[in-house]
JSON list of C-alpha atoms in Angstrom, two decimals:
[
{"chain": "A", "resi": 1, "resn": "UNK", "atom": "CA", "xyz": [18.48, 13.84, -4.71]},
{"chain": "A", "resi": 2, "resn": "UNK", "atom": "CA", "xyz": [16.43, 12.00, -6.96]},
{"chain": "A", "resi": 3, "resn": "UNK", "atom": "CA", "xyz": [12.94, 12.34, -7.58]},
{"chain": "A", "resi": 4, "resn": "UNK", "atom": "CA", "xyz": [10.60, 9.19, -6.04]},
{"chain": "A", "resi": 5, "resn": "UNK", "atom": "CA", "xyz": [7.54, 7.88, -8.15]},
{"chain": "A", "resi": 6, "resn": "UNK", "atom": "CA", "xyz": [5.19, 5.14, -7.65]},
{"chain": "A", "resi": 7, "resn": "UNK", "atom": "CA", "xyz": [2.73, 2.75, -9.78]},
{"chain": "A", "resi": 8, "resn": "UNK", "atom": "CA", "xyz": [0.50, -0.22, -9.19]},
{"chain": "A", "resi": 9, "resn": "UNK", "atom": "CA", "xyz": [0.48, -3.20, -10.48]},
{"chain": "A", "resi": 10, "resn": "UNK", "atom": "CA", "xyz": [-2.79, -4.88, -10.47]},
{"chain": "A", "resi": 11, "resn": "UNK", "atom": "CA", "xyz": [-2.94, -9.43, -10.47]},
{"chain": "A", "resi": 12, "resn": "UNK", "atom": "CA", "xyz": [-6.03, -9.96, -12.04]},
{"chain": "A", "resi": 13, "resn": "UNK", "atom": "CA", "xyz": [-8.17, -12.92, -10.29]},
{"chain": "A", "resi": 14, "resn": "UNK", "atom": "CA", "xyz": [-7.75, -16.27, -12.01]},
{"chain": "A", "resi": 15, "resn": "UNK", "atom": "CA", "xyz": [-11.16, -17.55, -10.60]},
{"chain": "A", "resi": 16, "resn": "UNK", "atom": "CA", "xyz": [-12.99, -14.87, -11.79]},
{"chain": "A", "resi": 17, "resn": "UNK", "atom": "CA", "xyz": [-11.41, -14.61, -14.82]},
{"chain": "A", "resi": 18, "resn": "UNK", "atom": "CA", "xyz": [-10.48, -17.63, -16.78]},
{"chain": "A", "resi": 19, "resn": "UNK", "atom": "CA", "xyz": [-9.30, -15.87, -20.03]},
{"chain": "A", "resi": 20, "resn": "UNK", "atom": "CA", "xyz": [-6.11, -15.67, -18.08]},
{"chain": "A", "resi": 21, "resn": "UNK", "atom": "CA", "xyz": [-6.49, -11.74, -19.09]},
{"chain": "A", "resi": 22, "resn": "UNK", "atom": "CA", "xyz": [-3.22, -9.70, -18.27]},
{"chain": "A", "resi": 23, "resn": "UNK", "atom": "CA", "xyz": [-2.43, -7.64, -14.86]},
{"chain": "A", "resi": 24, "resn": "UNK", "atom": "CA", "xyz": [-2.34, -3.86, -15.43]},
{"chain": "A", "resi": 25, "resn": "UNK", "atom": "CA", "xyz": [-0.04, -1.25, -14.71]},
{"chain": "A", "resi": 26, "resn": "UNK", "atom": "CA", "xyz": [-1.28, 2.02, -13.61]},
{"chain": "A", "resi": 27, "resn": "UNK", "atom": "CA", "xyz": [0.37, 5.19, -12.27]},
{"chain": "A", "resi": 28, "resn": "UNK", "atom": "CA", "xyz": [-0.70, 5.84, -8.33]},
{"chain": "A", "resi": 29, "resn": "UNK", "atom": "CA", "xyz": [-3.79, 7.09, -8.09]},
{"chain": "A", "resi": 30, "resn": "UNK", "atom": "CA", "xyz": [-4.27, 11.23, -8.18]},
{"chain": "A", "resi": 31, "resn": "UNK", "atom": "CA", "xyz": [-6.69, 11.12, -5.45]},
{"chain": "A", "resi": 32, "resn": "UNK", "atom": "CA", "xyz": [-4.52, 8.81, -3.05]},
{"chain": "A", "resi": 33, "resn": "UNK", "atom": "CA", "xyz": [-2.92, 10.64, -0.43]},
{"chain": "A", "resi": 34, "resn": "UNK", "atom": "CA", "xyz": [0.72, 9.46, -0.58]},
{"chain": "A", "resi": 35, "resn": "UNK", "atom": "CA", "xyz": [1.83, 10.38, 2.95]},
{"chain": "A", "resi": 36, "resn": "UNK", "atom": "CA", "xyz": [-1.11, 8.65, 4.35]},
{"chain": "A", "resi": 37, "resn": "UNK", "atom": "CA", "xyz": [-0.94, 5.21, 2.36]},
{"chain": "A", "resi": 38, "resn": "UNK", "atom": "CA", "xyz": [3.19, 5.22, 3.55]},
{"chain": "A", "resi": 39, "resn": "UNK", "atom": "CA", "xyz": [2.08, 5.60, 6.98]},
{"chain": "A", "resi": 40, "resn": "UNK", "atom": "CA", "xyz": [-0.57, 3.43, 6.82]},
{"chain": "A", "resi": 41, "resn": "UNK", "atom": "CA", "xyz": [0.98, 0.78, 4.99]},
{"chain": "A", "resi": 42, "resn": "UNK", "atom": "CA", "xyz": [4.76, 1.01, 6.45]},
{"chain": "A", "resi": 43, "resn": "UNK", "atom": "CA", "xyz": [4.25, -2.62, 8.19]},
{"chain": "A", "resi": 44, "resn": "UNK", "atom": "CA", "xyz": [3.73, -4.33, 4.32]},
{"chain": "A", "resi": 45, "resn": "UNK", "atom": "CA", "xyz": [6.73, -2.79, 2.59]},
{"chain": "A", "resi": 46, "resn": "UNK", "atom": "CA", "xyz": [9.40, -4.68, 1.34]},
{"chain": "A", "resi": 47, "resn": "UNK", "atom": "CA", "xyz": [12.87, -3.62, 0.50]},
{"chain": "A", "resi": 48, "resn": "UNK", "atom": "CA", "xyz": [13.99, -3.94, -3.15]},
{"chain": "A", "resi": 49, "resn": "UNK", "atom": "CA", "xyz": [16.57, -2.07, -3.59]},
{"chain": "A", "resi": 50, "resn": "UNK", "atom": "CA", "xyz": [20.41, -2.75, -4.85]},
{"chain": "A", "resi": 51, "resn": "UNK", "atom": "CA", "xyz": [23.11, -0.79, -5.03]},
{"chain": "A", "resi": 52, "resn": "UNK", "atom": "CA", "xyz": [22.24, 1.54, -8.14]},
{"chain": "A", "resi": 53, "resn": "UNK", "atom": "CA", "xyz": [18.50, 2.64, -6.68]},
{"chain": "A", "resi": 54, "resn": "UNK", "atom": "CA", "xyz": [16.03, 2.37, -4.08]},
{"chain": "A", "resi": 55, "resn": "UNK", "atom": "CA", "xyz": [12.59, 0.83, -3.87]},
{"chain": "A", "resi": 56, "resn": "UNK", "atom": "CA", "xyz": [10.30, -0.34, -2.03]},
{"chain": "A", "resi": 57, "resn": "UNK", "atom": "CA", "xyz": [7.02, -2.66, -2.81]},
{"chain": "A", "resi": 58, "resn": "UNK", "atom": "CA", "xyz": [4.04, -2.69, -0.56]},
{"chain": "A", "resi": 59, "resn": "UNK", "atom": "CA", "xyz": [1.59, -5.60, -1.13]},
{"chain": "A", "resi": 60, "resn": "UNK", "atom": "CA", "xyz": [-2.37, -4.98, -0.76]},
{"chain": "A", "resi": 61, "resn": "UNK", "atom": "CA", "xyz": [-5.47, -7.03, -0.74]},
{"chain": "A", "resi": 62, "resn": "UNK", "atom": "CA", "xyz": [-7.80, -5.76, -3.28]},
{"chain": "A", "resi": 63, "resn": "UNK", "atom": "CA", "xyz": [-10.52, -5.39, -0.06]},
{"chain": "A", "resi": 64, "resn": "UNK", "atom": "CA", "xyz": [-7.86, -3.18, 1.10]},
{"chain": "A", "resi": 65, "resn": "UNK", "atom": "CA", "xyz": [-7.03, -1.04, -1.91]},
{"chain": "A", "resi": 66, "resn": "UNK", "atom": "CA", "xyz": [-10.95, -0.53, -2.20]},
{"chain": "A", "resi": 67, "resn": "UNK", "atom": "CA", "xyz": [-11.22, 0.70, 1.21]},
{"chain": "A", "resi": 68, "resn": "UNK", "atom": "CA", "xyz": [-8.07, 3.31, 0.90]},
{"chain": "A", "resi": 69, "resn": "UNK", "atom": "CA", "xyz": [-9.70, 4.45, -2.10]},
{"chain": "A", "resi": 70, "resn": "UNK", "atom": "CA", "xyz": [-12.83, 4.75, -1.30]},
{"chain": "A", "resi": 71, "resn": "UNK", "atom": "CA", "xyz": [-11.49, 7.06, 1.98]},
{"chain": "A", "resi": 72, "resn": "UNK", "atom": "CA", "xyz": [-9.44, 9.29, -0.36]},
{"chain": "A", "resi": 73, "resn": "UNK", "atom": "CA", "xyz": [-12.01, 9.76, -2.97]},
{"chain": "A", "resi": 74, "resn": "UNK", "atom": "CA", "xyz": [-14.36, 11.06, -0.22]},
{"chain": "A", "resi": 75, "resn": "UNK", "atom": "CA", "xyz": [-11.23, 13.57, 1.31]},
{"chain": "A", "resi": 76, "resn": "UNK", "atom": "CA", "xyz": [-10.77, 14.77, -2.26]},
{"chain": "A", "resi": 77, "resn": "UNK", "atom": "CA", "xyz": [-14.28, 15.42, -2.76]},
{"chain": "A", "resi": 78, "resn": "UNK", "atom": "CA", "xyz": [-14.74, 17.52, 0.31]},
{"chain": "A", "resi": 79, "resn": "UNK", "atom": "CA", "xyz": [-12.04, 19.66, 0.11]},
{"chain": "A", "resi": 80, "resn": "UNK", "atom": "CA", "xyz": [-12.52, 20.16, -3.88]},
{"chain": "A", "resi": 81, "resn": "UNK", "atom": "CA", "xyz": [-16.42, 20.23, -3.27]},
{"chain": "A", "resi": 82, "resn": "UNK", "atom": "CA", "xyz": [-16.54, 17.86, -6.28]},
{"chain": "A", "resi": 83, "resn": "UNK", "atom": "CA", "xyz": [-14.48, 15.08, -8.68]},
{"chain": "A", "resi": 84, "resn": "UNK", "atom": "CA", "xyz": [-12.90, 16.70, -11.42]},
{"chain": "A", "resi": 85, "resn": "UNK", "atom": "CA", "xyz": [-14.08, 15.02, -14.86]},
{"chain": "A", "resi": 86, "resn": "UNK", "atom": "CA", "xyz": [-10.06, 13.78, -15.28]},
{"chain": "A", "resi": 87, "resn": "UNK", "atom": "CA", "xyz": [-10.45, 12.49, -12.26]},
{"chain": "A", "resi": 88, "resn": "UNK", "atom": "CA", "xyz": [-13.96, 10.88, -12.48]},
{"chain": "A", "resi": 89, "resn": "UNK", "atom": "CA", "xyz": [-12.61, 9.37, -15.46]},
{"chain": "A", "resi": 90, "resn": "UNK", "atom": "CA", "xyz": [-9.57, 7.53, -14.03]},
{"chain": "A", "resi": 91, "resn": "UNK", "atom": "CA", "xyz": [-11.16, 6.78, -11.03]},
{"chain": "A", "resi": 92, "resn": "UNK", "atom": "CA", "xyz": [-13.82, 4.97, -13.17]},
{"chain": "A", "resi": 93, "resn": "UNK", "atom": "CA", "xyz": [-11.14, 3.09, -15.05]},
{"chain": "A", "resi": 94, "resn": "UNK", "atom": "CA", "xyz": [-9.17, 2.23, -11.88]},
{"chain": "A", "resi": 95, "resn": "UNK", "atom": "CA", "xyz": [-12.12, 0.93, -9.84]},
{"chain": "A", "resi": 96, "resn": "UNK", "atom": "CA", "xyz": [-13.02, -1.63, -13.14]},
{"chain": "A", "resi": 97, "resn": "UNK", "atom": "CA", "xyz": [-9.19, -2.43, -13.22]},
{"chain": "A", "resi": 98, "resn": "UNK", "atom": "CA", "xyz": [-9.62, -3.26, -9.15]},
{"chain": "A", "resi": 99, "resn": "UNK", "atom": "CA", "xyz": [-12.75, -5.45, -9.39]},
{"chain": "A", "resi": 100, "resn": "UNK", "atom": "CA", "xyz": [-11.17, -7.23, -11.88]},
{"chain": "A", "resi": 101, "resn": "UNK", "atom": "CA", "xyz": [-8.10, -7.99, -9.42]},
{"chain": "A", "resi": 102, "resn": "UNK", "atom": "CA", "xyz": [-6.82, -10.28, -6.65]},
{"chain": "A", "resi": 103, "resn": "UNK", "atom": "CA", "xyz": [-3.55, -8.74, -5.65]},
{"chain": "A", "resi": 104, "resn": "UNK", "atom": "CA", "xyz": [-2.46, -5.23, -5.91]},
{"chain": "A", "resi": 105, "resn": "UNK", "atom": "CA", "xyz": [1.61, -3.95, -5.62]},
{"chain": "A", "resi": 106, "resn": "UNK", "atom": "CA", "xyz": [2.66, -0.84, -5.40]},
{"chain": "A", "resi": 107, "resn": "UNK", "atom": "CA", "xyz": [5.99, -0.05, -6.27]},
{"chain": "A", "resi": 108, "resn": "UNK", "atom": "CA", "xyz": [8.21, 2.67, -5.12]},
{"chain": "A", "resi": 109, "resn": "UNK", "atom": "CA", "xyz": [10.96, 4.02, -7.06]},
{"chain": "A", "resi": 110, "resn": "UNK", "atom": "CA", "xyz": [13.73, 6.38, -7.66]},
{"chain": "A", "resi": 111, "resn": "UNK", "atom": "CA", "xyz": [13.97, 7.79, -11.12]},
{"chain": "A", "resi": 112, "resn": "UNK", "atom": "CA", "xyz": [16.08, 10.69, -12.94]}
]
């Protein structure tokens, strides 16, 4: 069976943003509970695959990835009793990536 991975790819707002700077790729976020955002977000995925591999791509509001975030950041920081520093610092890096952003995609592959 192959193995399943996921990444976001983050739209940067145009209004904001007039430099017409580029959208980011990141991997999914540590701290994001996987099971929970596929539950939650089962309603916005959309089927991509073909007949080599499977994915999936679930489309988010940036209010939206901002709230999920903010909810597992909190559940990782009372079960761990604090934010790891690799975590603090990816977190910090995603959250500027995110404010930066209009649309966020999260893509769902199979790889190996």
């Amino acid at each position: 069976m192959p193995a399943r991975a996921e990444r976001l790819y983050l739209y940067p707002d145009l209004h904001l943003d007039r430099q017409s700077q580029p959208g980011r790729i990141l991997e999914f976020p540590l701290w994001w509970d996987r099971r929970e955002f596929f539950s939650r977000y089962k309603a916005r995925e959309v089927d991509c695959s073909n007949p080599v591999d499977e994915k999936s791509a679930y489309l988010m509001f940036v209010d939206d990835a901002f709230a999920f975030d903010k909810e597992c950041l909190e559940r990782t920081t009372t079960e761990l009793g604090t934010i790891p520093s690799h975590i603090r610092d990816r977190h910090a890096e995603f959250v500027d990536a995110l404010r930066r952003s209009k649309w966020v995609i999260v893509e769902s592959y199979e790889w190996g």
